[in-house]
CSV table of C-alpha atoms in Angstrom, one decimal:
chain,number,residue,atom,x,y,z
A,28,MET,CA,117.5,89.0,120.0
A,29,ASP,CA,116.8,89.7,116.3
A,30,VAL,CA,116.2,93.4,115.3
A,31,LEU,CA,113.0,92.5,113.5
A,32,ILE,CA,111.7,90.8,116.6
A,33,LEU,CA,112.4,93.9,118.7
A,34,ILE,CA,110.7,96.1,116.1
A,35,GLY,CA,107.7,93.7,116.1
A,36,TYR,CA,107.4,93.9,119.9
A,37,ALA,CA,107.8,97.7,119.8
A,38,ALA,CA,104.9,97.7,117.3
A,39,ALA,CA,102.8,95.6,119.8
A,40,ILE,CA,103.1,98.5,122.3
A,41,ILE,CA,102.2,101.0,119.6
A,42,ILE,CA,99.1,98.9,118.7
A,43,GLY,CA,98.1,99.0,122.4
A,44,VAL,CA,98.7,102.7,122.7
A,45,SER,CA,96.5,103.4,119.7
A,46,LEU,CA,93.7,101.3,121.2
A,47,GLY,CA,94.0,103.2,124.4
A,48,LEU,CA,94.0,106.5,122.6
A,49,ILE,CA,91.1,106.2,120.2
A,50,GLY,CA,89.3,103.1,121.4
A,51,GLY,CA,89.9,101.0,118.3
A,52,GLY,CA,91.7,100.8,115.0
A,53,GLY,CA,95.1,99.7,116.3
A,54,SER,CA,94.1,96.0,116.2
A,55,ILE,CA,93.9,96.2,112.4
A,56,LEU,CA,97.7,96.6,112.3
A,57,THR,CA,98.3,93.4,114.3
A,58,VAL,CA,98.2,91.0,111.3
A,59,PRO,CA,100.5,93.1,109.1
A,60,VAL,CA,103.0,93.4,112.0
A,61,LEU,CA,102.9,89.6,112.6
A,62,VAL,CA,103.2,88.7,108.9
A,63,TYR,CA,105.7,91.3,107.5
A,64,ILE,CA,107.8,92.0,110.6
A,65,LEU,CA,107.7,88.8,112.7
A,66,GLY,CA,107.4,86.4,109.7
A,67,VAL,CA,104.3,84.6,110.9
A,68,ASP,CA,102.2,82.7,108.3
A,69,PRO,CA,99.1,84.8,107.3
A,70,VAL,CA,96.6,82.1,108.4
A,71,LEU,CA,98.3,81.7,111.7
A,72,ALA,CA,98.7,85.5,112.1
A,73,THR,CA,94.9,85.9,111.9
A,74,ALA,CA,94.6,83.4,114.7
A,75,TYR,CA,97.2,85.2,116.8
A,76,SER,CA,95.5,88.5,116.1
A,77,LEU,CA,92.2,87.2,117.5
A,78,PHE,CA,94.0,86.4,120.8
A,79,VAL,CA,95.8,89.7,120.9
A,80,VAL,CA,92.7,91.7,120.0
A,81,GLY,CA,90.5,89.7,122.4
A,82,SER,CA,92.8,90.1,125.3
A,83,THR,CA,93.6,93.8,124.9
A,84,SER,CA,89.9,94.6,124.2
A,85,LEU,CA,89.0,92.7,127.4
A,86,VAL,CA,91.3,95.0,129.4
A,87,GLY,CA,89.7,98.1,127.8
A,88,ALA,CA,86.2,96.8,128.3
A,89,GLY,CA,86.9,96.2,132.0
A,90,ASN,CA,87.6,99.9,132.4
A,91,TYR,CA,84.3,100.9,130.7
A,92,MET,CA,82.4,98.3,132.8
A,93,ARG,CA,83.7,99.9,136.0
A,94,GLN,CA,82.3,103.2,134.8
A,95,GLY,CA,78.9,101.6,133.9
A,96,LEU,CA,79.5,102.3,130.2
A,97,VAL,CA,78.5,98.9,128.8
A,98,ASP,CA,75.0,98.0,127.6
A,99,TYR,CA,74.8,94.2,128.3
A,100,LYS,CA,71.5,93.6,126.6
A,101,THR,CA,72.7,95.1,123.3
A,102,ALA,CA,76.0,93.3,123.6
A,103,LEU,CA,74.2,90.0,124.0
A,104,VAL,CA,71.9,90.6,121.0
A,105,PHE,CA,74.9,91.5,118.8
A,106,ALA,CA,77.3,89.0,120.2
A,107,ILE,CA,75.5,85.7,120.0
A,108,PRO,CA,75.3,85.5,116.2
A,109,SER,CA,78.7,87.0,116.0
A,110,PHE,CA,80.1,84.3,118.3
A,111,ILE,CA,78.6,81.6,116.2
A,112,ALA,CA,79.8,83.2,112.9
A,113,VAL,CA,83.4,83.7,114.1
A,114,PHE,CA,83.8,80.3,115.7
A,115,LEU,CA,82.4,78.4,112.6
A,116,THR,CA,84.5,80.6,110.3
A,117,ARG,CA,87.8,79.8,112.2
A,118,LYS,CA,86.9,76.1,112.8
A,119,PHE,CA,85.6,75.2,109.4
A,120,LEU,CA,85.6,77.9,106.7
A,121,VAL,CA,89.3,79.0,106.9
A,122,PRO,CA,90.7,75.4,107.0
A,123,TRP,CA,88.3,74.5,104.2
A,124,LEU,CA,89.5,77.2,101.8
A,125,PRO,CA,91.6,75.6,99.0
A,126,ASP,CA,95.2,76.5,98.3
A,127,PRO,CA,95.6,78.0,95.8
A,128,LEU,CA,92.2,79.7,95.9
A,129,PHE,CA,92.0,80.1,92.1
A,130,THR,CA,94.0,80.8,89.0
A,131,VAL,CA,93.5,83.7,86.5
A,132,GLY,CA,95.5,83.1,83.4
A,133,GLU,CA,99.0,82.5,84.6
A,134,THR,CA,98.4,84.2,87.9
A,135,ILE,CA,98.0,81.8,90.9
A,136,VAL,CA,96.1,83.3,93.8
A,137,SER,CA,97.2,81.5,96.9
A,138,LYS,CA,95.2,81.2,100.1
A,139,ASN,CA,97.7,83.4,101.9
A,140,MET,CA,97.6,86.1,99.2
A,141,GLY,CA,93.8,86.0,99.2
A,142,ILE,CA,93.6,86.5,102.9
A,143,MET,CA,96.1,89.4,102.9
A,144,VAL,CA,94.4,91.2,100.0
A,145,PHE,CA,91.0,90.8,101.7
A,146,PHE,CA,92.5,92.1,104.9
A,147,ALA,CA,93.9,95.1,103.0
A,148,LEU,CA,90.5,95.9,101.6
A,149,ILE,CA,89.1,95.8,105.2
A,150,MET,CA,92.0,98.2,106.2
A,151,LEU,CA,90.9,100.6,103.4
A,152,ALA,CA,87.3,100.5,104.6
A,153,ALA,CA,88.5,101.1,108.2
A,154,SER,CA,90.7,104.0,107.1
A,155,PHE,CA,87.9,105.7,105.2
A,156,SER,CA,85.7,105.4,108.3
A,157,MET,CA,88.4,107.0,110.5
A,158,ILE,CA,89.3,109.8,108.0
A,159,ARG,CA,85.7,110.8,107.2
A,160,SER,CA,84.3,110.3,110.7
A,161,LYS,CA,81.9,113.1,111.6
A,162,LYS,CA,80.3,113.9,114.9
A,163,CYS,CA,76.9,112.3,115.2
A,164,LYS,CA,74.3,114.7,116.7
A,165,ASP,CA,72.9,111.9,118.9
A,166,CYS,CA,76.1,110.2,119.8
A,167,ASP,CA,76.8,112.0,123.0
A,168,GLU,CA,73.3,112.5,124.1
A,169,GLU,CA,71.6,110.3,126.6
A,170,SER,CA,68.7,108.5,125.0
A,171,GLU,CA,66.5,105.6,125.5
A,172,VAL,CA,68.0,102.5,123.9
A,173,LYS,CA,65.8,101.3,121.0
A,174,PHE,CA,66.5,97.9,119.5
A,175,ASN,CA,66.3,96.8,115.9
A,176,ILE,CA,67.0,93.2,116.8
A,177,PRO,CA,67.0,91.6,113.4
A,178,MET,CA,69.4,94.2,112.0
A,179,ILE,CA,71.7,94.1,115.0
A,180,ALA,CA,71.8,90.3,114.8
A,181,LEU,CA,72.5,90.4,111.1
A,182,GLU,CA,75.3,92.9,111.6
A,183,GLY,CA,76.7,90.7,114.3
A,184,SER,CA,76.8,87.8,111.9
A,185,VAL,CA,78.6,89.8,109.2
A,186,VAL,CA,81.2,91.2,111.6
A,187,GLY,CA,81.8,87.7,113.0
A,188,LEU,CA,82.4,86.4,109.5
A,189,ILE,CA,84.9,89.2,108.7
A,190,THR,CA,86.6,88.8,112.1
A,191,GLY,CA,86.9,85.0,111.5
A,192,ILE,CA,88.6,85.5,108.1
A,193,VAL,CA,91.0,88.4,108.8
A,194,GLY,CA,91.4,88.4,112.6
A,195,ALA,CA,90.4,92.1,113.1
A,196,GLY,CA,88.1,93.1,115.8
A,197,GLY,CA,85.8,95.0,113.6
A,198,GLY,CA,85.2,98.0,115.9
A,199,PHE,CA,84.8,100.3,113.0
A,200,LEU,CA,81.8,98.2,111.9
A,201,ILE,CA,80.4,97.5,115.4
A,202,ILE,CA,80.3,101.1,116.8
A,203,PRO,CA,78.3,102.6,113.9
A,204,ALA,CA,75.9,99.7,114.2
A,205,LEU,CA,75.4,100.2,117.9
A,206,VAL,CA,74.9,104.0,117.5
A,207,ILE,CA,72.5,103.7,114.5
A,208,LEU,CA,70.6,100.5,115.2
A,209,ALA,CA,70.6,100.4,119.0
A,210,LYS,CA,70.6,104.3,119.5
A,211,LEU,CA,73.5,104.0,122.0
A,212,PRO,CA,75.4,107.2,123.0
A,213,MET,CA,79.0,107.1,121.7
A,214,LYS,CA,80.7,106.4,125.0
A,215,LEU,CA,78.3,103.5,125.7
A,216,ALA,CA,78.8,102.2,122.2
A,217,VAL,CA,82.6,102.2,122.6
A,218,GLY,CA,82.4,100.3,125.9
A,219,THR,CA,79.9,97.8,124.5
A,220,SER,CA,81.9,97.3,121.4
A,221,LEU,CA,85.1,96.5,123.3
A,222,LEU,CA,83.2,93.8,125.3
A,223,ILE,CA,81.8,92.3,122.1
A,224,ILE,CA,85.2,92.4,120.4
A,225,ALA,CA,86.9,90.7,123.4
A,226,ALA,CA,84.4,87.9,123.6
A,227,LYS,CA,84.0,87.1,120.0
A,228,SER,CA,87.7,87.3,119.3
A,229,LEU,CA,88.7,85.0,122.1
A,230,ILE,CA,85.9,82.5,121.2
A,231,GLY,CA,87.1,82.7,117.6
A,232,PHE,CA,90.6,81.9,118.8
A,233,LEU,CA,89.3,78.7,120.5
A,234,GLY,CA,88.3,77.5,117.0
A,235,ASP,CA,92.0,77.6,116.0
A,236,VAL,CA,93.6,75.9,119.0
A,237,SER,CA,93.0,72.4,117.5
A,238,ASN,CA,93.9,73.5,113.9
A,239,GLN,CA,97.1,75.5,114.5
A,240,THR,CA,100.4,75.0,116.4
A,241,ILE,CA,100.6,78.0,118.7
A,242,ASP,CA,103.8,79.7,119.7
A,243,TRP,CA,102.6,80.7,123.2
A,244,ASN,CA,105.8,82.3,124.2
A,245,MET,CA,105.8,84.8,121.4
A,246,LEU,CA,102.0,85.3,121.5
A,247,LEU,CA,101.9,86.0,125.2
A,248,ILE,CA,104.8,88.5,125.0
A,249,PHE,CA,103.2,90.3,122.1
A,250,THR,CA,99.8,90.4,123.9
A,251,GLY,CA,101.4,91.6,127.2
A,252,LEU,CA,103.1,94.4,125.4
A,253,SER,CA,99.9,95.4,123.7
A,254,VAL,CA,98.1,95.5,127.1
A,255,VAL,CA,100.9,97.7,128.5
A,256,GLY,CA,100.3,100.0,125.5
A,257,ILE,CA,96.6,100.3,126.3
A,258,PHE,CA,97.4,101.7,129.7
A,259,ILE,CA,99.9,104.1,128.2
A,260,GLY,CA,97.4,105.2,125.6
A,261,SER,CA,94.6,105.7,128.1
A,262,ALA,CA,96.9,108.0,130.1
A,263,LEU,CA,97.9,109.9,127.0
A,264,SER,CA,94.3,110.2,125.8
A,265,LYS,CA,93.6,112.9,128.3
A,266,LYS,CA,96.3,115.1,126.8
A,267,ILE,CA,95.9,114.5,123.0
A,268,ASN,CA,93.2,115.6,120.6
A,269,ASP,CA,91.6,112.2,119.8
A,270,LYS,CA,89.8,113.5,116.6
A,271,ALA,CA,93.0,114.6,115.0
A,272,LEU,CA,94.8,111.5,116.1
A,273,LYS,CA,92.1,109.3,114.7
A,274,LYS,CA,92.2,111.0,111.3
A,275,GLY,CA,96.0,110.8,111.2
A,276,PHE,CA,95.9,107.1,112.1
A,277,GLY,CA,93.3,106.6,109.4
A,278,TRP,CA,95.7,107.9,106.8
A,279,PHE,CA,98.4,105.6,108.1
A,280,VAL,CA,96.1,102.6,107.8
A,281,LEU,CA,95.1,103.7,104.3
A,282,ILE,CA,98.8,103.8,103.3
A,283,MET,CA,99.4,100.4,104.9
A,284,GLY,CA,96.4,98.9,103.1
A,285,ILE,CA,97.6,100.2,99.7
A,286,TYR,CA,101.1,98.9,100.4
A,287,ILE,CA,99.8,95.4,101.3
A,288,ILE,CA,97.8,95.2,98.1
A,289,GLY,CA,100.8,96.3,96.0
A,290,LYS,CA,103.1,93.9,97.7
A,291,GLU,CA,100.8,90.9,97.4
A,292,LEU,CA,99.6,91.6,93.8
A,293,PHE,CA,102.6,93.2,92.2
A,294,GLY,CA,105.5,92.3,94.5
A,295,ALA,CA,106.0,95.9,95.3
């Protein structure tokens, strides 16, 4: 087996471990691993990422559901517009995007370049969220759930659009929205977020089945290894300082985002 394939599969386990340790973030590395290590086309990689993220998040959500740490009403209000946005984005918007996207002088911005640069910008936003994360006074307190339905639905639509374009779960956007807009305690927000991510990612992947040729063998192996990583990460989470880990992972994502922008724009 090719060395790069082995490295890619090892990275799949690491992605799962990070999800198990900090409840999110790891999925944002799925597309770069698929593109730069396994040589998958960027558009197809975002589709694969939806399946990987959806499947691994579903496993994580199941654990929270067994503990009663999922708010189904909030998940429904957030998820319905998110489902619609991610499905329509994958089914119609992504295939509709022209290639090249546009030309600036002598510089041609291809569809693949545009997707990867946009993805890198999302990585930068995610990294800042993880690095600067501060403890919310109300996050760990039990409180009555209060709904701002229009804002939750709007946030769901925006996250669905982003997920559809770049294939990332969007947990770094979902969890703050659930804490601030629905007033959910942090543990409940994490469990609810995983369920939302799982459902919308898998539904988004359905929008790709008819548009892409899927390498099921590679995809299922990659996903299975990520799921194994989740269980490893969950076991390790009891022994590792998750705050320090999250901040360190944030710096790593920041470096990766800068690298992708440099590679795509300047051939670095």
